[in-house]
Amino acid sequence: MDFQKLCNFDSFKQAWSHYGYHGENFQEVIKREFTRIKGTTYLDHAATTLYPESLVRDYFQDLSRNVYGNPHSHNPSSRLTHDTVERVRYRVLQHFNTTPEEYSVIFTAGCTSALKLVAESFPWRPQTESKAGSHFCYLTDSHTSVVGMRGLTSGLGVVALPVSPWEVENKAKDGAQGEDVICQMPHLFSYPAQSNFSGRKYPLSHVNGIQARHLYPACDHQGRWFVLLDAASHVSCSPLNLQECPADFIPISFYKMFGFPTGLGALLVRNDTAGMLKKTYFGGGTAAAYLSGEDYYVQAANISDRFEDGTVSFLDIIAVNHGFDALYRITGGMHNIQQHTFGLARYTYMLLSSLCHGNGLPAAQIYSEGQFESPITQGAILNFNLKDCYGQIIGYSQVDRMASLYNIHVRTGCFCNTGACQSFLGITNQQMRRNLQAGHVCGDGIDLVDGQPTGSVRVSFGYMSTFEDCQKFLNFVAECFVEKPVTVDQVRIEKLKTATAASQDVNEYLPIKIPNGEICKVDEKESPTEASLSGFGHRDSNSHEEAYTLTNIYIYPIKSCGAYEVNDWPVGPLGLLYDRSWMVVNGNGVCLSQKREPRLCLIHPQVHLPSNKLLLQASAATSTSLSLVNEAQYLMINRASVELIQKLMSSRQDDSEGERLLDTQNIISRFRANLVIAGVEPFEEDNWPHLIIGNTPFVFAGQCGRCQMIGVDQETGTKTKEPLMSLAAYRNGKVTFGVYLTHQLPEGSTKASVLSAGSLIQPEPHSS
């Protein structure tokens, strides 16, 4: 069969239907985003993928327009950094289909640093004469950085046990052993989600199998088993769903996903596992408290803070934000990348494994477990050695040098995975030692010792790889290393072509849809019942003549934008309906507030319930980038407290400042409360543990700490020193005003009630 007839795009499409993204002209995307690689065939994506030009362009534009301070400070530039870093943590978790309630993201210098952190922090227990200790077990098909963890564990007296891929399932015990409730000896098993040597994908179900002590080696050793899933190679081109494989530790490197930034990775840790990790060294930002003159240290409560020694590489973390933007904008997501890259790898495998010399002998030795049947079992990596027409291995250094002359970029050697290299190439431990004596070390150019290979050639694909990359590589092999006439094993190629590609439409990883401001619906069929107000507002002889009443109700549909005053409004499980259901974000997805952008108050949202529409009006606002409740469902303030602060402001006002005296309504608007009450002594509300408004019971949830945001005039967007200065003076530096409330629905109830302005209030003061 003619090799050139097979090495064309029509032949590729017959083998795999998925190519490119969004239906857009893929070549135009490459020209727009990767102009610098014109004339280059880059096939080393497993080492690092390439960054799109829009990523670095948007990143540097971001840096040139924003001031990012040290996140450990509390000034505006530092808060911007802190908020952006936290936004990136959230995006990392969202990318892997999990939440902050389940996992924490600890930023590290890379995947290797993340592995070292686990090795140093895991609660290893040494083996003694009378008692078995912890086991550190790892798959032999593991990266050097995983195997290197045994250097630390061995020094602690912990057993290091290498496990072959065959042993995991073939030595499994019938029936799950279950968690050992008696013996809690901690053990750790590490395996790669995808081999960086061959691209083999190991079952993600191994995570649950090891944790349940069903699979080997967990089934042979009592105790509690934890799983470290090395995802560095896997996540470059494949989705990872942590809902289905809840590993305890997942290390990653971002340059393998985005190409930029380098020197930044992360360790994802299950929150219910993190508490068992132990630190010895503590750096800046990791302590809740410590003494320099005494051995006293209390670790930070937040898991990420606890393990991120010193200041994180925050500008690199900001680049990750743009990495996610670019990746999803160009490709639409990891499932699309998986389909695209696997198709290229499968096609290259089909032709290279079928390529023959003129005498009929195969031109390549492929190192893989399967035949690239499915992207579920095989990644976008192809590992091989070329053979001459006599069946002898051609040294990988010779292939590498020739490829460089053709501007084809590949990787050669053992790829920091000695276990897989030995297994596929049949190199014994004794031979490895002899090779070292012969002068061969990792990373050198000695590719053959006594005619036997010391390594191999690896090509790997990324989301920007093209069919032309495959074509140029295959033509290069045929031209430089295959004896003419170039032939193809017709039986083999037909068998591979007709193999059922049942996985072409695999869509096993569906991302969680996390809504931005979930809406609480009101059951319009059920009208809220009016509770009797009999007895409400009854007061003893020492009380005011005026009854406690709710005078005003405000909702803030968009966080930090203007208030919307209503007379009657539904109350649901999450608070006032549509209160703070939306937010304004900047280009990094960070929520903007009046602290950073005071003019947000000039945007006045209105909610029209009958039509279920949100209306926005802006008063003299310039164009800008446009439940999120801070502490609790409701914020309540007292008119009497407002009037007291107003009097203090009047007595303190310095005519030289030229500031106008603020009226009561202006001050009320600055405090941005949901509920305003009257008929109460100033700050009396601070002492109520419970109260009922109309027929709705509420519970005190704390006092509201105030900041410079109350200095923003909600009518003009300008800032003043008051009322913050007077409030601080009156409360002796305790800058609190108003109280947070949560409402108590009957147990199991989800029905909404209605609050109405003018409703009477029945408070329950603290007992003296």
Short mmCIF file of C-alpha atoms in Angstrom, two decimals, residues 112-306:
data_model
loop_
_atom_site.label_atom_id
_atom_site.label_comp_id
_atom_site.label_asym_id
_atom_site.label_seq_id
_atom_site.Cartn_x
_atom_site.Cartn_y
_atom_site.Cartn_z
CA THR A 112 7.94 18.21 42.18
CA SER A 113 7.63 20.73 45.03
CA ALA A 114 4.09 19.52 45.66
CA LEU A 115 5.32 15.92 45.93
CA LYS A 116 8.11 16.99 48.28
CA LEU A 117 5.55 18.80 50.45
CA VAL A 118 3.53 15.59 50.82
CA ALA A 119 6.64 13.55 51.62
CA GLU A 120 7.68 16.03 54.30
CA SER A 121 4.22 16.48 55.83
CA PHE A 122 2.67 13.00 55.73
CA PRO A 123 2.39 11.50 59.25
CA TRP A 124 4.74 8.57 58.64
CA ARG A 125 5.14 6.06 61.44
CA PRO A 126 8.40 4.09 61.47
CA GLN A 127 8.57 0.34 61.65
CA THR A 128 9.73 -1.10 64.99
CA GLU A 129 10.70 -4.57 66.18
CA SER A 130 7.27 -5.10 67.68
CA LYS A 131 5.04 -3.13 65.34
CA ALA A 132 4.65 -2.62 61.60
CA GLY A 133 4.92 0.95 60.42
CA SER A 134 3.69 3.03 57.50
CA HIS A 135 4.20 1.98 53.89
CA PHE A 136 5.07 4.28 51.02
CA CYS A 137 4.00 2.42 47.89
CA TYR A 138 4.39 3.67 44.35
CA LEU A 139 3.75 2.34 40.87
CA THR A 140 6.98 1.42 39.10
CA ASP A 141 5.72 3.45 36.11
CA SER A 142 6.25 6.68 38.06
CA HIS A 143 8.21 9.86 37.53
CA THR A 144 11.55 10.30 39.30
CA SER A 145 9.98 12.96 41.52
CA VAL A 146 7.56 10.37 42.93
CA VAL A 147 10.17 7.64 43.41
CA GLY A 148 12.41 10.25 45.04
CA MET A 149 9.96 10.54 47.94
CA ARG A 150 11.41 7.28 49.25
CA GLY A 151 14.66 9.10 49.96
CA LEU A 152 12.85 10.90 52.76
CA THR A 153 10.67 8.01 53.92
CA SER A 154 13.54 5.51 54.10
CA GLY A 155 15.38 7.82 56.45
CA LEU A 156 12.36 7.75 58.74
CA GLY A 157 12.25 3.96 58.92
CA VAL A 158 9.26 3.70 56.59
CA VAL A 159 8.97 0.76 54.19
CA ALA A 160 9.17 1.79 50.52
CA LEU A 161 7.38 -0.73 48.29
CA PRO A 162 7.48 -0.50 44.46
CA VAL A 163 4.37 -1.97 42.83
CA SER A 164 4.14 -3.06 39.20
CA PRO A 165 1.01 -2.11 37.22
CA TRP A 166 0.19 -5.80 36.89
CA GLU A 167 0.14 -6.35 40.65
CA VAL A 168 -2.46 -3.70 41.51
CA GLU A 169 -5.44 -5.65 40.17
CA ASN A 170 -4.05 -9.17 39.87
CA LYS A 171 -3.16 -9.33 43.54
CA ALA A 172 -6.44 -7.77 44.65
CA LYS A 173 -8.55 -9.58 47.23
CA ASP A 174 -12.15 -10.63 46.60
CA GLY A 175 -14.48 -8.19 48.27
CA ALA A 176 -13.56 -4.77 49.62
CA GLN A 177 -11.65 -4.85 52.88
CA GLY A 178 -13.16 -1.53 53.92
CA GLU A 179 -11.61 1.11 56.14
CA ASP A 180 -9.78 -0.39 59.07
CA VAL A 181 -11.49 1.18 62.09
CA ILE A 182 -9.16 -0.55 64.55
CA CYS A 183 -5.78 0.05 62.92
CA GLN A 184 -5.33 3.64 61.75
CA MET A 185 -1.73 3.22 60.61
CA PRO A 186 -1.33 5.75 57.75
CA HIS A 187 -0.06 4.43 54.40
CA LEU A 188 0.38 6.24 51.09
CA PHE A 189 0.02 4.82 47.59
CA SER A 190 1.09 6.94 44.61
CA TYR A 191 0.37 6.31 40.96
CA PRO A 192 0.18 8.43 37.80
CA ALA A 193 -3.13 9.15 36.15
CA GLN A 194 -1.13 8.96 32.91
CA SER A 195 2.34 7.59 32.28
CA ASN A 196 4.69 10.30 31.10
CA PHE A 197 6.66 7.56 29.29
CA SER A 198 4.01 5.79 27.21
CA GLY A 199 0.84 7.85 27.69
CA ARG A 200 -0.93 4.87 29.25
CA LYS A 201 -3.84 6.03 31.39
CA TYR A 202 -4.27 4.07 34.58
CA PRO A 203 -7.80 3.55 35.88
CA LEU A 204 -8.93 6.47 38.03
CA SER A 205 -11.04 3.90 39.87
CA HIS A 206 -7.80 2.78 41.54
CA VAL A 207 -8.27 5.74 43.89
CA ASN A 208 -11.39 4.27 45.47
CA GLY A 209 -10.00 0.74 45.18
CA ILE A 210 -6.93 1.57 47.25
CA GLN A 211 -8.83 3.68 49.79
CA ALA A 212 -11.30 0.81 50.28
CA ARG A 213 -8.37 -1.65 50.63
CA HIS A 214 -9.64 -3.77 47.76
CA LEU A 215 -6.61 -3.41 45.49
CA TYR A 216 -3.01 -4.38 46.09
CA PRO A 217 -1.00 -3.36 48.10
CA ALA A 218 -3.69 -1.90 50.40
CA CYS A 219 -5.48 -5.24 50.67
CA ASP A 220 -2.36 -6.81 52.21
CA HIS A 221 -1.69 -4.22 54.91
CA GLN A 222 -3.98 -3.06 57.68
CA GLY A 223 -4.41 0.62 58.32
CA ARG A 224 -5.77 3.70 56.64
CA TRP A 225 -4.74 4.14 53.02
CA PHE A 226 -4.34 7.48 51.28
CA VAL A 227 -3.84 8.03 47.55
CA LEU A 228 -1.55 10.47 45.78
CA LEU A 229 -2.66 10.80 42.15
CA ASP A 230 0.18 12.24 40.07
CA ALA A 231 -1.82 14.22 37.52
CA ALA A 232 0.95 16.31 35.96
CA SER A 233 1.02 14.41 32.65
CA HIS A 234 -2.69 13.62 32.55
CA VAL A 235 -4.12 17.13 32.90
CA SER A 236 -2.16 18.54 29.97
CA CYS A 237 -4.62 17.07 27.47
CA SER A 238 -7.33 15.28 29.47
CA PRO A 239 -10.13 16.20 31.87
CA LEU A 240 -9.91 15.11 35.48
CA ASN A 241 -13.11 14.72 37.48
CA LEU A 242 -12.39 14.64 41.21
CA GLN A 243 -16.02 13.77 41.92
CA GLU A 244 -15.27 10.35 40.47
CA CYS A 245 -11.74 9.84 41.81
CA PRO A 246 -11.45 11.65 45.16
CA ALA A 247 -7.70 11.26 45.62
CA ASP A 248 -6.22 12.69 48.79
CA PHE A 249 -3.36 14.51 47.05
CA ILE A 250 -3.16 15.71 43.43
CA PRO A 251 0.04 17.51 42.31
CA ILE A 252 0.08 19.47 39.03
CA SER A 253 2.28 21.90 37.08
CA PHE A 254 0.64 24.73 35.19
CA TYR A 255 3.21 25.00 32.39
CA LYS A 256 2.16 21.55 31.22
CA MET A 257 -1.40 22.86 30.90
CA PHE A 258 -0.88 26.39 29.55
CA GLY A 259 2.80 26.69 28.57
CA PHE A 260 3.06 29.75 30.84
CA PRO A 261 3.87 30.50 33.60
CA THR A 262 6.75 28.15 34.43
CA GLY A 263 7.89 27.54 37.97
CA LEU A 264 4.37 27.32 39.38
CA GLY A 265 2.32 24.31 40.36
CA ALA A 266 -0.20 23.30 42.96
CA LEU A 267 -1.09 20.55 45.37
CA LEU A 268 -4.79 19.84 45.67
CA VAL A 269 -5.53 18.35 49.08
CA ARG A 270 -8.76 16.85 50.32
CA ASN A 271 -9.92 18.98 53.23
CA ASP A 272 -10.76 15.97 55.37
CA THR A 273 -7.20 14.71 54.84
CA ALA A 274 -5.32 17.98 55.29
CA GLY A 275 -5.67 17.98 59.07
CA MET A 276 -3.36 14.98 59.41
CA LEU A 277 -0.45 16.67 57.61
CA LYS A 278 2.30 17.87 59.92
CA LYS A 279 4.73 20.71 59.29
CA THR A 280 8.07 21.36 60.94
CA TYR A 281 9.33 24.48 59.20
CA PHE A 282 7.03 27.49 59.22
CA GLY A 283 7.53 30.51 56.98
CA GLY A 284 5.94 33.93 56.71
CA GLY A 285 2.17 33.88 56.47
CA THR A 286 1.76 30.32 57.78
CA ALA A 287 1.41 31.11 61.48
CA ALA A 288 -1.64 32.21 63.42
CA ALA A 289 0.77 33.14 66.23
CA TYR A 290 4.29 32.33 67.41
CA LEU A 291 6.89 33.53 69.89
CA SER A 292 10.48 34.28 68.87
CA GLY A 293 11.81 33.81 72.40
CA GLU A 294 9.99 30.62 73.18
CA ASP A 295 9.14 27.40 71.32
CA TYR A 296 5.53 28.38 70.74
CA TYR A 297 3.79 28.22 67.36
CA VAL A 298 0.15 27.99 66.28
CA GLN A 299 -0.43 27.16 62.62
CA ALA A 300 -2.79 29.13 60.40
CA ALA A 301 -6.32 27.76 60.33
CA ASN A 302 -6.66 28.03 56.55
CA ILE A 303 -5.10 25.02 54.82
CA SER A 304 -3.59 26.99 51.93
CA ASP A 305 -2.12 29.62 54.26
CA ARG A 306 -0.68 26.89 56.46
#
